[in-house]
Tab-separated table of C-alpha atoms and ligand atoms in Angstrom:
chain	number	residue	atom	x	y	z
A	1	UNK	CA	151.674	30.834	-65.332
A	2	UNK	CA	154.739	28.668	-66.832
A	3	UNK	CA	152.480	25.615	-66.222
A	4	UNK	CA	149.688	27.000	-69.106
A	5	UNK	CA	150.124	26.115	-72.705
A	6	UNK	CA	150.936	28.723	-75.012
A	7	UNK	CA	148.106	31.225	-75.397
A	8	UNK	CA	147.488	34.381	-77.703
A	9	UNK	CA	145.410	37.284	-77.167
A	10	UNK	CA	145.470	39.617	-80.254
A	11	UNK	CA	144.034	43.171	-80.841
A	12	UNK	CA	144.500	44.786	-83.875
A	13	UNK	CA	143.029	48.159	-85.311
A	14	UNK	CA	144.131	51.481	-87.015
A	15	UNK	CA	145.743	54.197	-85.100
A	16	UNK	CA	144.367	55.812	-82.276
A	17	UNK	CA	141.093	53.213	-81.763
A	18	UNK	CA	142.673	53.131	-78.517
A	19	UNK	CA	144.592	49.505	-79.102
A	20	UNK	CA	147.763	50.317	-77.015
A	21	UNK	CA	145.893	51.719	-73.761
A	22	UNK	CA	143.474	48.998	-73.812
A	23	UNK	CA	146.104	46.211	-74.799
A	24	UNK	CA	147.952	47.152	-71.785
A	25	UNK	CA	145.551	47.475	-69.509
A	26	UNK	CA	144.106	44.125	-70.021
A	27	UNK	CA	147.871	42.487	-70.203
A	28	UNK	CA	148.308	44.267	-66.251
A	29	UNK	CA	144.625	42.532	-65.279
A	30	UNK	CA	146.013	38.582	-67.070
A	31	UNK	CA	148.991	39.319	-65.397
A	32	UNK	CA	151.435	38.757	-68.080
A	33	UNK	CA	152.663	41.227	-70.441
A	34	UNK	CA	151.865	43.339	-73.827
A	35	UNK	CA	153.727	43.651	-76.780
A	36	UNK	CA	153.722	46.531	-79.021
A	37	UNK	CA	154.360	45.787	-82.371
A	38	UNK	CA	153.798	49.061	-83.546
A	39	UNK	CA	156.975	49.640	-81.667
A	40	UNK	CA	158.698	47.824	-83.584
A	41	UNK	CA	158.115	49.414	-86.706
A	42	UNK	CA	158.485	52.922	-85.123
A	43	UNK	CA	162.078	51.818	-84.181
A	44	UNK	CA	163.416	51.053	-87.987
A	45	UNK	CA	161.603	54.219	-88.685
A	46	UNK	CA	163.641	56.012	-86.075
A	47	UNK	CA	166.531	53.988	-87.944
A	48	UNK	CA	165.479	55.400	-91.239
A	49	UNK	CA	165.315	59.009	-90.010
A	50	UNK	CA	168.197	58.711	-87.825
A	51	UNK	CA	170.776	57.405	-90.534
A	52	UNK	CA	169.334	58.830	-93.444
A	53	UNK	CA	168.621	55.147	-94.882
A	54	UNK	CA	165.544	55.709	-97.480
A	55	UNK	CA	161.660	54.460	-95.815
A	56	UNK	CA	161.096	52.356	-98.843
A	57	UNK	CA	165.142	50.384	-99.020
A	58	UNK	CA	163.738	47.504	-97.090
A	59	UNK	CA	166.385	45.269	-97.518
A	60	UNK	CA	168.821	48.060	-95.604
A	61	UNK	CA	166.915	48.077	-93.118
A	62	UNK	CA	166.346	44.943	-92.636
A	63	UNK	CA	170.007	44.210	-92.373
A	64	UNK	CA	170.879	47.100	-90.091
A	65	UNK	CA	168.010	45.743	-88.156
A	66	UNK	CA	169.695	42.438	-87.748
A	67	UNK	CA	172.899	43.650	-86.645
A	68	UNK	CA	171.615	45.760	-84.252
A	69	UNK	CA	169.016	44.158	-83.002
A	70	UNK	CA	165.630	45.182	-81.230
A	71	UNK	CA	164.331	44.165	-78.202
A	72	UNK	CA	161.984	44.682	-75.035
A	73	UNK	CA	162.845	44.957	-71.977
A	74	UNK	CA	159.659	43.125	-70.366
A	75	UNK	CA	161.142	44.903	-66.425
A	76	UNK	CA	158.727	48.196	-67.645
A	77	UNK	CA	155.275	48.629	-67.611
A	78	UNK	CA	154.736	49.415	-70.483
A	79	UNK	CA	157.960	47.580	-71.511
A	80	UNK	CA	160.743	49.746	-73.021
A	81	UNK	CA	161.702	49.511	-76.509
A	82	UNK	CA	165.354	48.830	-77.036
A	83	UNK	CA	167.439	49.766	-80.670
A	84	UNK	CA	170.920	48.183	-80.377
A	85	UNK	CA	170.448	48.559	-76.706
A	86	UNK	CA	169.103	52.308	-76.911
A	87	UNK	CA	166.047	52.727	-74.780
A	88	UNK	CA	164.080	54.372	-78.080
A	89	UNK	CA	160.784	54.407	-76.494
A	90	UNK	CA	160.248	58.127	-75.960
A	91	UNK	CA	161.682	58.756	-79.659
A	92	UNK	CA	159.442	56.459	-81.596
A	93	UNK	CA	156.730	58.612	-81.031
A	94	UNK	CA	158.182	61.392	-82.745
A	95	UNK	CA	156.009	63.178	-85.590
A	96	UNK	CA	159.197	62.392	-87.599
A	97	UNK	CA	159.070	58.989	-86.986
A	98	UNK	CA	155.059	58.631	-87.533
A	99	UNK	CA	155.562	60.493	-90.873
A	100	UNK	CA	157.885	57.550	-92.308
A	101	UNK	CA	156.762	54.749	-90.492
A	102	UNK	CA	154.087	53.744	-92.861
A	103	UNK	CA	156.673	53.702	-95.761
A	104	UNK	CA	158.835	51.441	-93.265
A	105	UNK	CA	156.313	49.164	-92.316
A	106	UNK	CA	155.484	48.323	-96.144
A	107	UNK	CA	158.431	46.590	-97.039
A	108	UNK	CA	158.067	43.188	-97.528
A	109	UNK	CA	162.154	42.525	-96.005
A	110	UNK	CA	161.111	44.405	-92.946
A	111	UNK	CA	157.384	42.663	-92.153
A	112	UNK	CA	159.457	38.978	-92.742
A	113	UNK	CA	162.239	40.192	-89.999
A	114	UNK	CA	159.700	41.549	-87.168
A	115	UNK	CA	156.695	38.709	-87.672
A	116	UNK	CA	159.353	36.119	-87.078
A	117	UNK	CA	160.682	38.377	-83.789
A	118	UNK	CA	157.222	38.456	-82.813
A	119	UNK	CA	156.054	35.050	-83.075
A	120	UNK	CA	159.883	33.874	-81.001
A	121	UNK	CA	158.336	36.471	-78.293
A	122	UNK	CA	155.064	34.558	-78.326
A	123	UNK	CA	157.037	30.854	-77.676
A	124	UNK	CA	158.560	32.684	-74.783
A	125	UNK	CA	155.422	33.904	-73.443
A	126	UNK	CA	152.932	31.482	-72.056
A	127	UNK	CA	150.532	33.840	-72.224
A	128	UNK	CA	150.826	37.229	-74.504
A	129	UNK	CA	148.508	39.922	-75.372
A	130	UNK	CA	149.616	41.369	-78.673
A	131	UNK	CA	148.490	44.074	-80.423
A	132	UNK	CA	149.486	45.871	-84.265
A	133	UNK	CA	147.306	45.665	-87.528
A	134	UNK	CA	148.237	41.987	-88.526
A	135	UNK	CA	148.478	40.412	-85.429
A	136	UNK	CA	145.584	38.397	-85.897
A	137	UNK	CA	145.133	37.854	-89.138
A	138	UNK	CA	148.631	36.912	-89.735
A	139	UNK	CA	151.545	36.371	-87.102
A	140	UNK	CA	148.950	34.670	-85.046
A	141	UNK	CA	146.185	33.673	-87.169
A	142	UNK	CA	145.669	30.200	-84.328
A	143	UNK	CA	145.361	33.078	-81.206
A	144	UNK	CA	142.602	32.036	-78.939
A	145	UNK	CA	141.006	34.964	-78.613
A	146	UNK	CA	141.187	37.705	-81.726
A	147	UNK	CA	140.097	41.606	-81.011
A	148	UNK	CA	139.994	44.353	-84.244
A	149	UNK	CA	138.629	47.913	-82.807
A	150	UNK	CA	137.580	50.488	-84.327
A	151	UNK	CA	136.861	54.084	-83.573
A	152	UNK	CA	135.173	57.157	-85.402
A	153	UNK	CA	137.852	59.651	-87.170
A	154	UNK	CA	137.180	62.598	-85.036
A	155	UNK	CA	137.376	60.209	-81.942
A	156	UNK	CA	140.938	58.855	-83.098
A	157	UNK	CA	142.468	62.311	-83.717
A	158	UNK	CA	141.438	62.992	-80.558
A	159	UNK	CA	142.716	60.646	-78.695
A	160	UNK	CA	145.878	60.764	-80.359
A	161	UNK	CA	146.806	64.760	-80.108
A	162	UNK	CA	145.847	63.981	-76.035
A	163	UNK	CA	148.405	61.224	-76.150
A	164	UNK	CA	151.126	63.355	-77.952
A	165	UNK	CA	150.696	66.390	-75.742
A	166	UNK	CA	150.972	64.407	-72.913
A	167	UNK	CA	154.126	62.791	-73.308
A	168	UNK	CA	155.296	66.808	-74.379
A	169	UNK	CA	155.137	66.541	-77.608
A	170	UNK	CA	153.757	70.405	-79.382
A	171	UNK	CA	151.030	69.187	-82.351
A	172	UNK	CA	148.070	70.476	-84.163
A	173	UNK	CA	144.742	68.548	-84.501
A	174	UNK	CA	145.156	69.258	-88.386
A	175	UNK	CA	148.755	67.810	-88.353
A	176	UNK	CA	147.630	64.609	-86.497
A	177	UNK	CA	144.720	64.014	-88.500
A	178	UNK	CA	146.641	64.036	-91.898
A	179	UNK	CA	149.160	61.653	-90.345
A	180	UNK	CA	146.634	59.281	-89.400
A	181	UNK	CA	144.371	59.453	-92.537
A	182	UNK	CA	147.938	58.989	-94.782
A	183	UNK	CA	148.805	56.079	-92.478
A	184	UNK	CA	144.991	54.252	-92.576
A	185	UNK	CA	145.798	54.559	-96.102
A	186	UNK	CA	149.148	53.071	-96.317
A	187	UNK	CA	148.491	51.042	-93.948
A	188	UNK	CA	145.187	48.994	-95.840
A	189	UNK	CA	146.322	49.054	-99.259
A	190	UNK	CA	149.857	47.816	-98.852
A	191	UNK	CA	150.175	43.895	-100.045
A	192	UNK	CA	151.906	42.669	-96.803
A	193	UNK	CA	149.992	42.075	-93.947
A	194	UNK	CA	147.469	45.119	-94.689
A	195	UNK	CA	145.076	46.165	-91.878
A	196	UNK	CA	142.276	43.734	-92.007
A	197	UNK	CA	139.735	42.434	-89.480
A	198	UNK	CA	140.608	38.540	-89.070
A	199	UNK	CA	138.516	36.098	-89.347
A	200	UNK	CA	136.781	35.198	-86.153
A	201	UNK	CA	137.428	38.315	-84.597
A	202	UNK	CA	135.675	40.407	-81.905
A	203	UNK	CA	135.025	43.749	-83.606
A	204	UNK	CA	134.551	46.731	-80.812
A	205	UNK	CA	133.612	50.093	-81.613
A	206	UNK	CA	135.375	52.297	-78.757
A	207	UNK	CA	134.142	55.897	-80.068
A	208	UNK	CA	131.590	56.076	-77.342
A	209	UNK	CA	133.245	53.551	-74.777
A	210	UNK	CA	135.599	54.471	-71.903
A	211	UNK	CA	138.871	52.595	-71.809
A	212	UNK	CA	138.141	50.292	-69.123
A	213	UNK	CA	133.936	49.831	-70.469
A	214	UNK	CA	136.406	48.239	-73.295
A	215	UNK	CA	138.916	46.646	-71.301
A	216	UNK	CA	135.701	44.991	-68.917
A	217	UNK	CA	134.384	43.297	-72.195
A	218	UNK	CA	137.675	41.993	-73.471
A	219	UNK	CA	138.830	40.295	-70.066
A	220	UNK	CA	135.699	38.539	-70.169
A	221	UNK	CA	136.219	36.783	-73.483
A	222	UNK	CA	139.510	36.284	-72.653
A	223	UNK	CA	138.437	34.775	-69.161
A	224	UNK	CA	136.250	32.820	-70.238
A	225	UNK	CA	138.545	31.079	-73.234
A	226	UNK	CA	141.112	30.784	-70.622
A	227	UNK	CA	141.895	26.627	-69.692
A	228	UNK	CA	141.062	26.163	-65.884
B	301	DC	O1	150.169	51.320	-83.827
B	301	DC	P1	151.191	52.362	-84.262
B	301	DC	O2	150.594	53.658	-84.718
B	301	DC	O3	152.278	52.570	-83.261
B	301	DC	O4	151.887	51.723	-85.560
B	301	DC	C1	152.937	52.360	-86.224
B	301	DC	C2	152.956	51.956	-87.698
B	301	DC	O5	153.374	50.604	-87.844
B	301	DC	C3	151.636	52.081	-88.430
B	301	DC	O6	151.806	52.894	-89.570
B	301	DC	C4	151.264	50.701	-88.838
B	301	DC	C5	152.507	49.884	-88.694
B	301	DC	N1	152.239	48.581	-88.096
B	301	DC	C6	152.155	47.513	-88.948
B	301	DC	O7	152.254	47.686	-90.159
B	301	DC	N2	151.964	46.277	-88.432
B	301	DC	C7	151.855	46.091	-87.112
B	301	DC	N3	151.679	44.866	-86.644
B	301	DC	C8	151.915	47.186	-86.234
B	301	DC	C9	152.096	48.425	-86.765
């Protein structure tokens, strides 16, 4: 794999269209590995919640998040999310973390800091899959191949209460729902790098498709964009 030129696979979408499963699946099947960029946001959040620095005082953040640092440690499948060397991965997920997050991810001094991380991690991977809500259409609008899913509201809730209560976590459909419905909002209207379909893309609707019906489709784009 160090032999092939640089190549991006992107997937972006709004919470719970089933991006991360699928993103990882199809990084295990190209053999090389996923990043989360979602992740990334979730971890100044837990920095926000954790020190009591405000959501919206980007430029805090974005200094704490400089001196501390974030970073993956690519040894995991799924890779483990590291905040000044704390293994945060279990905490991001948090519903006090998910609640702020949005508020986080708005600031223009926090979106500069992470889309420059993420593009370094895609010079050090010669192939990435990548997946977030800007991915695409801005930290790597040149990606090869470009995914944006998209699921049905009911569907997404779903998925995402099955997700929380898996990994233990105690929460009402009505909770989730709200959280994801404030975040799709956030998330589309803010004027940094909202939640857009990128030019070019793929666009899959995974309401009535398993995870791997989706996964099938997307290696074969990717497959066949891949050099020889
Ligand atoms: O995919 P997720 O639910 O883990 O994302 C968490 C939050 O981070 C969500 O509110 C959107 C934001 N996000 C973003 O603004 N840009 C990205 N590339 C990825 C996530």
């Amino acid at each position: 794999m160090t032999s092939m030129p640089r190549f991006v696979v992107t997937i972006d979408g709004a919470a719970g269209t089933g991006k991360t499963s699928v993103a990882q699946e199809l990084a295990r099947r190209l053999g090389t590995d996923c990043l989360d960029t979602g992740a990334m946001y979730r971890a100044i959040a837990v920095l926000s919640v954790d020190q009591g620095i405000a959501p919206d005082d980007g430029v805090a953040l974005a200094k704490l998040i400089q001196e501390l640092g974030i970073r993956f440690d690519w040894n995991h499948e799924p890779a483990s999310i590291l905040l000044g060397g704390v293994d945060v991965s279990s905490r991001i997920r948090d519903l006090d973390v998910s609640g702020v997050v949005s508020i986080v991810a708005k600031q223009p001094e926090v979106r500069k800091v992470l889309v420059e991380q993420q593009r370094r991690i895609g010079e050090e991977h010669p192939l990435l899959v990548t997946e977030g809500r800007d991915q695409g259409s801005i930290v790597f609008p040149d990606a090869e191949v470009r995914f944006f899913l998209e699921a049905k509201m009911d569907e997404r809730t779903k998925r995402r209460v099955k997700q929380l209560r898996e990994s233990g976590k105690n929460v009402e459909n009505s909770q989730v729902l709200q959280d994801i419905s404030e975040r799709d909002k956030i998330d589309s209207t803010r004027t940094d790098g909202p939640l857009t379909c990128p030019e070019g893309a793929i666009v899959i609707d995974t309401s009535d498709k398993t995870m791997m019906e989706v996964v099938d489709s997307m290696e074969q784009s990717v497959r066949t964009a891949l050099p020889t």
